[in-house]
């Protein structure tokens, strides 16, 4: 089998791999982007209409990453010719010590933050019930997730990338670079970028970072009131997050509570987890009808400390996982991976 040549092979066409391919193709690099599933599949971590964009972290490093990502979102929007990040503002509430730590980190990084009393927050957002002070940062909002991934595929191809779906590949690493094998085809390249998410171990083998794959589920609820709908984080244990998904309702979910799974074998939906979220909506979100419109799932691929893995090991750049909170950084992480691929 005669192998074709390319400069960079990217394995995994979710948000991060597609962003890396977009950056590389814009720079004139010959890049092939491989995806094991069909276009628009819902098996991984990047599908769904929306994701939260926020600068609300208690770690200034992540606050600064979000600040750096924001203008890159606008650059991506300009290239794609469509809106991909909606600025709705974002609120943080719940455990006072956790909320205070988030506020301190944002202020230290120069993020504009408002602190509101219960009365002021209730007047502004009557769909919520509050029990303590609320932080609001107006630069938060929502990413249009499906639209973003689709735009990255389209624009990467427009800039010259070879975007290939339905090709589950094997990665072979040698002193000369990498070989990517898919069915009867093979490509040789000096560098591979692996952004395979929950399948990182399948692709990387012993080179894979230590990760846990969990199946998380989200529910959508119909609004009963008209108001601004900021994205929100409720700092209780477990965290609850939510945001309005236009046309689908308000998405509400517990963060990082799902069962450990093999990404190729899903479990039935967890009725107890669904009931907990319904009870939360009944107690804390009077502006929502507590009967779920529908439930869906996605995968988290998480490191022990919930950090990201963005590193180069020989000819392989590893860009997985993002531990359930990476989508907001998509254009930034894509650029970092492209930079590593070209070192």
CSV table of C-alpha atoms in Angstrom, one decimal:
chain,number,residue,atom,x,y,z
A,1,UNK,CA,0.0,0.0,0.0
A,2,UNK,CA,1.5,3.3,-1.1
A,3,UNK,CA,1.1,6.0,1.5
A,4,UNK,CA,0.1,9.6,0.5
A,5,UNK,CA,2.0,12.5,1.9
A,6,UNK,CA,0.6,15.4,4.0
A,7,UNK,CA,2.2,17.9,6.3
A,8,UNK,CA,-0.1,17.4,9.3
A,9,UNK,CA,-2.7,14.7,10.0
A,10,UNK,CA,-5.5,15.6,12.5
A,11,UNK,CA,-7.4,12.7,14.0
A,12,UNK,CA,-10.8,13.7,15.4
A,13,UNK,CA,-13.0,16.3,13.9
A,14,UNK,CA,-14.8,17.5,16.9
A,15,UNK,CA,-14.4,21.2,18.0
A,16,UNK,CA,-10.7,21.1,18.8
A,17,UNK,CA,-9.5,19.0,15.9
A,18,UNK,CA,-11.6,21.0,13.5
A,19,UNK,CA,-10.2,24.3,14.9
A,20,UNK,CA,-6.6,23.0,14.6
A,21,UNK,CA,-7.3,22.0,11.0
A,22,UNK,CA,-8.8,25.4,10.3
A,23,UNK,CA,-5.8,27.3,11.7
A,24,UNK,CA,-3.4,25.1,9.8
A,25,UNK,CA,-5.2,25.4,6.5
A,26,UNK,CA,-5.4,29.1,6.8
A,27,UNK,CA,-1.6,29.2,7.2
A,28,UNK,CA,-1.3,27.2,3.9
A,29,UNK,CA,-0.4,23.9,5.5
A,30,UNK,CA,-1.3,20.7,3.8
A,31,UNK,CA,-3.6,19.1,6.4
A,32,UNK,CA,-5.9,16.1,6.4
A,33,UNK,CA,-8.7,15.9,9.0
A,34,UNK,CA,-10.1,12.5,9.9
A,35,UNK,CA,-13.3,11.7,11.6
A,36,UNK,CA,-14.4,8.2,12.4
A,37,UNK,CA,-18.2,9.0,12.3
A,38,UNK,CA,-20.5,10.6,9.9
A,39,UNK,CA,-20.9,14.4,9.5
A,40,UNK,CA,-23.0,15.8,12.3
A,41,UNK,CA,-22.9,12.7,14.5
A,42,UNK,CA,-23.9,12.9,18.2
A,43,UNK,CA,-21.6,10.3,19.8
A,44,UNK,CA,-18.9,12.5,21.2
A,45,UNK,CA,-18.5,15.7,23.2
A,46,UNK,CA,-18.9,18.5,20.6
A,47,UNK,CA,-22.5,18.1,19.4
A,48,UNK,CA,-25.5,20.0,20.6
A,49,UNK,CA,-26.8,23.5,19.8
A,50,UNK,CA,-25.1,25.4,22.6
A,51,UNK,CA,-22.3,25.5,25.2
A,52,UNK,CA,-21.6,28.1,27.9
A,53,UNK,CA,-19.1,30.8,27.3
A,54,UNK,CA,-17.8,32.2,30.6
A,55,UNK,CA,-14.8,33.8,32.2
A,56,UNK,CA,-16.0,32.7,35.7
A,57,UNK,CA,-13.2,30.5,37.0
A,58,UNK,CA,-11.5,30.6,40.4
A,59,UNK,CA,-8.1,30.0,38.6
A,60,UNK,CA,-6.8,33.1,36.9
A,61,UNK,CA,-5.1,31.0,34.2
A,62,UNK,CA,-8.5,29.9,32.9
A,63,UNK,CA,-9.9,33.4,33.2
A,64,UNK,CA,-7.0,34.6,31.0
A,65,UNK,CA,-7.6,31.8,28.5
A,66,UNK,CA,-11.2,32.8,28.2
A,67,UNK,CA,-10.2,36.4,27.7
A,68,UNK,CA,-7.7,35.3,25.0
A,69,UNK,CA,-10.4,33.1,23.3
A,70,UNK,CA,-13.0,35.9,22.9
A,71,UNK,CA,-11.3,37.9,20.1
A,72,UNK,CA,-10.5,34.6,18.4
A,73,UNK,CA,-14.2,33.7,18.4
A,74,UNK,CA,-14.8,37.0,16.6
A,75,UNK,CA,-12.1,36.1,14.1
A,76,UNK,CA,-13.7,32.8,13.4
A,77,UNK,CA,-17.1,34.5,13.0
A,78,UNK,CA,-15.6,36.9,10.5
A,79,UNK,CA,-14.0,34.0,8.5
A,80,UNK,CA,-17.2,31.9,8.6
A,81,UNK,CA,-19.6,34.8,7.9
A,82,UNK,CA,-22.0,33.9,10.6
A,83,UNK,CA,-22.6,34.5,14.4
A,84,UNK,CA,-21.1,31.7,16.6
A,85,UNK,CA,-20.9,33.3,20.1
A,86,UNK,CA,-23.8,35.2,21.6
A,87,UNK,CA,-23.1,37.6,24.5
A,88,UNK,CA,-25.9,37.2,26.9
A,89,UNK,CA,-24.0,37.7,30.2
A,90,UNK,CA,-23.5,35.0,32.8
A,91,UNK,CA,-24.3,34.6,36.5
A,92,UNK,CA,-22.7,32.7,39.3
A,93,UNK,CA,-24.6,32.0,42.5
A,94,UNK,CA,-24.8,29.4,45.3
A,95,UNK,CA,-21.9,28.6,47.7
A,96,UNK,CA,-20.6,32.0,48.9
A,97,UNK,CA,-17.0,30.9,49.2
A,98,UNK,CA,-16.9,29.4,45.7
A,99,UNK,CA,-18.6,32.4,44.2
A,100,UNK,CA,-16.3,34.8,46.0
A,101,UNK,CA,-13.2,32.9,44.7
A,102,UNK,CA,-14.5,33.2,41.2
A,103,UNK,CA,-15.2,36.9,41.6
A,104,UNK,CA,-11.7,37.5,43.0
A,105,UNK,CA,-10.0,35.7,40.1
A,106,UNK,CA,-12.0,37.6,37.5
A,107,UNK,CA,-11.3,41.0,39.1
A,108,UNK,CA,-7.6,40.1,39.3
A,109,UNK,CA,-7.7,39.6,35.5
A,110,UNK,CA,-9.6,42.8,34.8
A,111,UNK,CA,-12.9,41.2,34.0
A,112,UNK,CA,-15.9,43.5,34.5
A,113,UNK,CA,-18.1,41.9,37.3
A,114,UNK,CA,-21.2,43.1,39.0
A,115,UNK,CA,-22.3,41.9,42.5
A,116,UNK,CA,-26.1,42.0,43.0
A,117,UNK,CA,-28.2,41.5,46.1
A,118,UNK,CA,-31.0,38.9,46.1
A,119,UNK,CA,-33.6,41.7,45.6
A,120,UNK,CA,-31.7,43.2,42.7
A,121,UNK,CA,-31.1,39.9,41.0
A,122,UNK,CA,-34.7,38.8,41.4
A,123,UNK,CA,-36.0,42.0,39.9
A,124,UNK,CA,-33.6,41.6,36.9
A,125,UNK,CA,-34.2,37.8,36.4
A,126,UNK,CA,-37.5,36.8,37.8
A,127,UNK,CA,-37.2,33.3,36.4
A,128,UNK,CA,-34.6,32.5,39.0
A,129,UNK,CA,-35.0,32.1,42.8
A,130,UNK,CA,-31.9,33.4,44.7
A,131,UNK,CA,-30.7,32.8,48.2
A,132,UNK,CA,-27.5,35.0,48.3
A,133,UNK,CA,-25.5,37.5,46.4
A,134,UNK,CA,-25.1,37.0,42.7
A,135,UNK,CA,-22.1,37.7,40.4
A,136,UNK,CA,-22.8,38.8,36.8
A,137,UNK,CA,-20.2,39.3,34.1
A,138,UNK,CA,-21.6,40.7,30.9
A,139,UNK,CA,-19.0,39.1,28.6
A,140,UNK,CA,-20.4,35.6,29.3
A,141,UNK,CA,-22.9,33.9,27.0
A,142,UNK,CA,-23.3,30.9,24.8
A,143,UNK,CA,-21.4,29.3,22.0
A,144,UNK,CA,-23.4,27.9,19.0
A,145,UNK,CA,-21.8,24.5,19.2
A,146,UNK,CA,-23.2,22.6,16.2
A,147,UNK,CA,-22.9,25.7,14.1
A,148,UNK,CA,-19.3,26.2,15.2
A,149,UNK,CA,-18.2,22.7,14.4
A,150,UNK,CA,-19.9,22.9,11.0
A,151,UNK,CA,-18.3,26.2,10.2
A,152,UNK,CA,-14.9,24.9,11.1
A,153,UNK,CA,-15.3,21.9,8.8
A,154,UNK,CA,-16.5,24.1,6.0
A,155,UNK,CA,-13.9,26.8,6.3
A,156,UNK,CA,-11.0,24.4,6.9
A,157,UNK,CA,-12.0,22.7,3.6
A,158,UNK,CA,-12.4,26.1,1.9
A,159,UNK,CA,-8.8,26.9,2.9
A,160,UNK,CA,-7.6,23.7,1.5
A,161,UNK,CA,-7.9,21.0,4.2
A,162,UNK,CA,-8.9,17.5,3.2
A,163,UNK,CA,-11.8,16.8,5.6
A,164,UNK,CA,-12.7,13.1,5.7
A,165,UNK,CA,-15.7,11.5,7.5
A,166,UNK,CA,-16.4,7.9,8.3
A,167,UNK,CA,-12.8,6.9,8.5
A,168,UNK,CA,-11.7,5.2,11.8
A,169,UNK,CA,-7.9,5.2,11.6
A,170,UNK,CA,-4.9,3.7,13.2
A,171,UNK,CA,-1.9,5.8,14.1
A,172,UNK,CA,1.6,4.4,13.7
A,173,UNK,CA,4.5,6.4,15.1
A,174,UNK,CA,8.1,6.1,13.9
A,175,UNK,CA,11.4,8.0,13.9
A,176,UNK,CA,10.4,9.6,10.6
A,177,UNK,CA,7.0,10.9,11.8
A,178,UNK,CA,3.6,9.2,11.6
A,179,UNK,CA,1.5,7.0,9.4
A,180,UNK,CA,-2.2,7.2,9.5
A,181,UNK,CA,-4.0,4.1,8.2
A,182,UNK,CA,-7.7,4.0,7.2
A,183,UNK,CA,-9.0,0.9,5.5
A,184,UNK,CA,-7.0,0.6,2.2
A,185,UNK,CA,-5.5,4.1,2.4
A,186,UNK,CA,-2.6,5.5,4.3
A,187,UNK,CA,-1.0,8.9,4.8
A,188,UNK,CA,2.5,9.7,6.0
A,189,UNK,CA,3.2,13.0,7.8
A,190,UNK,CA,5.9,14.6,10.0
A,191,UNK,CA,3.2,15.3,12.6
A,192,UNK,CA,-0.2,14.1,13.8
A,193,UNK,CA,-2.6,16.1,16.0
A,194,UNK,CA,-4.8,13.7,18.0
A,195,UNK,CA,-8.0,15.3,19.2
A,196,UNK,CA,-10.0,12.0,19.6
A,197,UNK,CA,-11.7,12.9,22.8
A,198,UNK,CA,-13.2,9.9,24.5
A,199,UNK,CA,-11.4,7.7,21.9
A,200,UNK,CA,-7.9,9.2,22.7
A,201,UNK,CA,-6.8,5.9,24.3
A,202,UNK,CA,-8.0,3.9,21.3
A,203,UNK,CA,-5.8,6.1,19.0
A,204,UNK,CA,-2.8,6.8,21.3
A,205,UNK,CA,-2.5,3.5,23.2
A,206,UNK,CA,0.2,3.8,25.8
A,207,UNK,CA,0.8,7.5,24.8
A,208,UNK,CA,-2.6,8.5,26.0
A,209,UNK,CA,-3.0,10.7,29.0
A,210,UNK,CA,-4.8,9.3,32.1
A,211,UNK,CA,-8.5,9.9,31.5
A,212,UNK,CA,-12.0,8.9,32.6
A,213,UNK,CA,-14.9,8.9,30.2
A,214,UNK,CA,-18.3,9.6,31.6
A,215,UNK,CA,-21.8,9.8,30.0
A,216,UNK,CA,-23.4,13.1,31.1
A,217,UNK,CA,-27.0,14.0,30.3
A,218,UNK,CA,-28.9,17.3,29.9
A,219,UNK,CA,-32.5,18.2,30.0
A,220,UNK,CA,-34.3,21.1,28.4
A,221,UNK,CA,-37.2,23.0,29.9
A,222,UNK,CA,-39.7,25.5,28.5
A,223,UNK,CA,-39.6,29.1,29.8
A,224,UNK,CA,-42.8,30.4,31.4
A,225,UNK,CA,-41.6,34.1,31.6
A,226,UNK,CA,-40.0,36.5,29.2
A,227,UNK,CA,-36.6,37.9,30.4
A,228,UNK,CA,-33.0,38.1,29.5
A,229,UNK,CA,-31.5,34.6,29.8
A,230,UNK,CA,-27.9,34.7,31.0
A,231,UNK,CA,-26.0,31.4,31.2
A,232,UNK,CA,-25.6,30.4,34.8
A,233,UNK,CA,-23.5,28.3,37.2
A,234,UNK,CA,-24.9,27.3,40.6
A,235,UNK,CA,-22.0,26.6,42.9
A,236,UNK,CA,-23.5,23.8,44.9
A,237,UNK,CA,-22.4,20.1,45.0
A,238,UNK,CA,-22.7,19.0,42.3
A,239,UNK,CA,-22.6,22.1,40.3
A,240,UNK,CA,-25.7,22.9,38.2
A,241,UNK,CA,-25.3,24.8,35.0
A,242,UNK,CA,-27.7,26.1,32.4
A,243,UNK,CA,-28.4,28.4,29.5
A,244,UNK,CA,-31.1,29.2,27.0
A,245,UNK,CA,-30.8,27.2,23.8
A,246,UNK,CA,-33.0,29.1,21.2
A,247,UNK,CA,-35.7,26.8,19.8
A,248,UNK,CA,-35.0,24.1,22.4
A,249,UNK,CA,-35.7,25.6,25.8
A,250,UNK,CA,-33.4,26.2,28.7
A,251,UNK,CA,-30.8,23.5,29.1
A,252,UNK,CA,-30.1,22.5,32.8
A,253,UNK,CA,-27.7,19.8,34.0
A,254,UNK,CA,-25.6,18.6,36.9
A,255,UNK,CA,-21.9,18.9,36.1
A,256,UNK,CA,-19.6,15.8,36.3
A,257,UNK,CA,-22.0,13.3,37.8
A,258,UNK,CA,-22.4,10.7,35.0
A,259,UNK,CA,-21.4,7.1,35.0
A,260,UNK,CA,-18.1,5.9,33.6
A,261,UNK,CA,-18.5,4.3,30.2
A,262,UNK,CA,-16.8,2.9,27.2
A,263,UNK,CA,-17.4,5.5,24.5
A,264,UNK,CA,-18.6,2.8,22.1
A,265,UNK,CA,-21.1,1.4,24.5
A,266,UNK,CA,-23.6,3.8,26.1
A,267,UNK,CA,-25.7,3.2,29.2
A,268,UNK,CA,-29.5,3.8,29.6
A,269,UNK,CA,-30.5,7.2,30.8
A,270,UNK,CA,-30.3,7.8,34.6
A,271,UNK,CA,-33.9,8.4,35.8
A,272,UNK,CA,-32.6,9.4,39.3
A,273,UNK,CA,-30.3,12.1,37.8
A,274,UNK,CA,-33.2,13.4,35.7
A,275,UNK,CA,-35.4,13.6,38.8
A,276,UNK,CA,-32.8,15.5,40.7
A,277,UNK,CA,-32.6,18.2,38.0
A,278,UNK,CA,-36.4,18.4,37.8
A,279,UNK,CA,-36.4,19.0,41.6
A,280,UNK,CA,-33.8,21.7,41.2
A,281,UNK,CA,-35.9,23.4,38.5
A,282,UNK,CA,-39.0,23.2,40.7
A,283,UNK,CA,-37.1,24.8,43.7
A,284,UNK,CA,-34.8,27.3,42.0
A,285,UNK,CA,-36.2,28.2,38.6
A,286,UNK,CA,-39.8,29.2,38.9
A,287,UNK,CA,-39.7,30.7,35.4
A,288,UNK,CA,-39.4,27.2,33.8
A,289,UNK,CA,-42.0,24.5,33.4
A,290,UNK,CA,-40.5,21.6,35.3
A,291,UNK,CA,-41.6,19.0,32.9
A,292,UNK,CA,-38.6,18.3,30.6
A,293,UNK,CA,-39.0,18.8,26.9
A,294,UNK,CA,-36.4,16.2,26.2
A,295,UNK,CA,-33.1,14.7,27.4
A,296,UNK,CA,-29.9,14.1,25.6
A,297,UNK,CA,-26.4,13.0,26.4
A,298,UNK,CA,-22.7,13.8,25.7
A,299,UNK,CA,-19.4,12.4,26.8
A,300,UNK,CA,-16.9,14.1,29.2
A,301,UNK,CA,-13.3,12.9,28.9
A,302,UNK,CA,-11.6,14.1,32.1
A,303,UNK,CA,-8.1,14.1,33.6
A,304,UNK,CA,-7.6,13.5,37.3
A,305,UNK,CA,-7.3,17.3,38.1
A,306,UNK,CA,-9.9,18.3,35.4
A,307,UNK,CA,-7.2,20.2,33.5
A,308,UNK,CA,-6.6,20.1,29.7
A,309,UNK,CA,-3.9,18.2,27.8
A,310,UNK,CA,-2.2,20.3,25.1
A,311,UNK,CA,1.2,19.0,24.5
A,312,UNK,CA,3.6,17.6,21.9
A,313,UNK,CA,5.4,14.2,22.4
A,314,UNK,CA,7.7,13.6,19.6
A,315,UNK,CA,5.8,13.8,16.3
A,316,UNK,CA,2.4,13.6,18.1
A,317,UNK,CA,0.5,16.6,19.4
A,318,UNK,CA,-2.1,15.6,21.9
A,319,UNK,CA,-5.2,17.8,22.2
A,320,UNK,CA,-7.5,15.7,24.3
A,321,UNK,CA,-9.2,15.8,26.7
A,322,UNK,CA,-10.9,19.0,27.8
A,323,UNK,CA,-12.5,17.6,31.0
A,324,UNK,CA,-16.0,18.8,30.3
A,325,UNK,CA,-15.3,22.6,30.2
A,326,UNK,CA,-13.3,23.2,27.0
A,327,UNK,CA,-15.7,24.3,24.3
A,328,UNK,CA,-15.5,28.0,25.2
A,329,UNK,CA,-11.8,27.8,24.3
A,330,UNK,CA,-12.2,26.2,20.9
A,331,UNK,CA,-10.5,28.7,18.7
A,332,UNK,CA,-7.7,29.3,21.2
A,333,UNK,CA,-7.0,25.6,21.7
A,334,UNK,CA,-7.1,25.1,18.0
A,335,UNK,CA,-4.4,27.7,17.5
A,336,UNK,CA,-2.3,26.3,20.3
A,337,UNK,CA,-2.5,22.8,18.7
A,338,UNK,CA,-1.6,24.2,15.3
A,339,UNK,CA,1.4,26.0,16.8
A,340,UNK,CA,2.6,22.8,18.4
A,341,UNK,CA,2.2,20.9,15.1
A,342,UNK,CA,4.4,23.4,13.3
A,343,UNK,CA,7.3,23.4,15.9
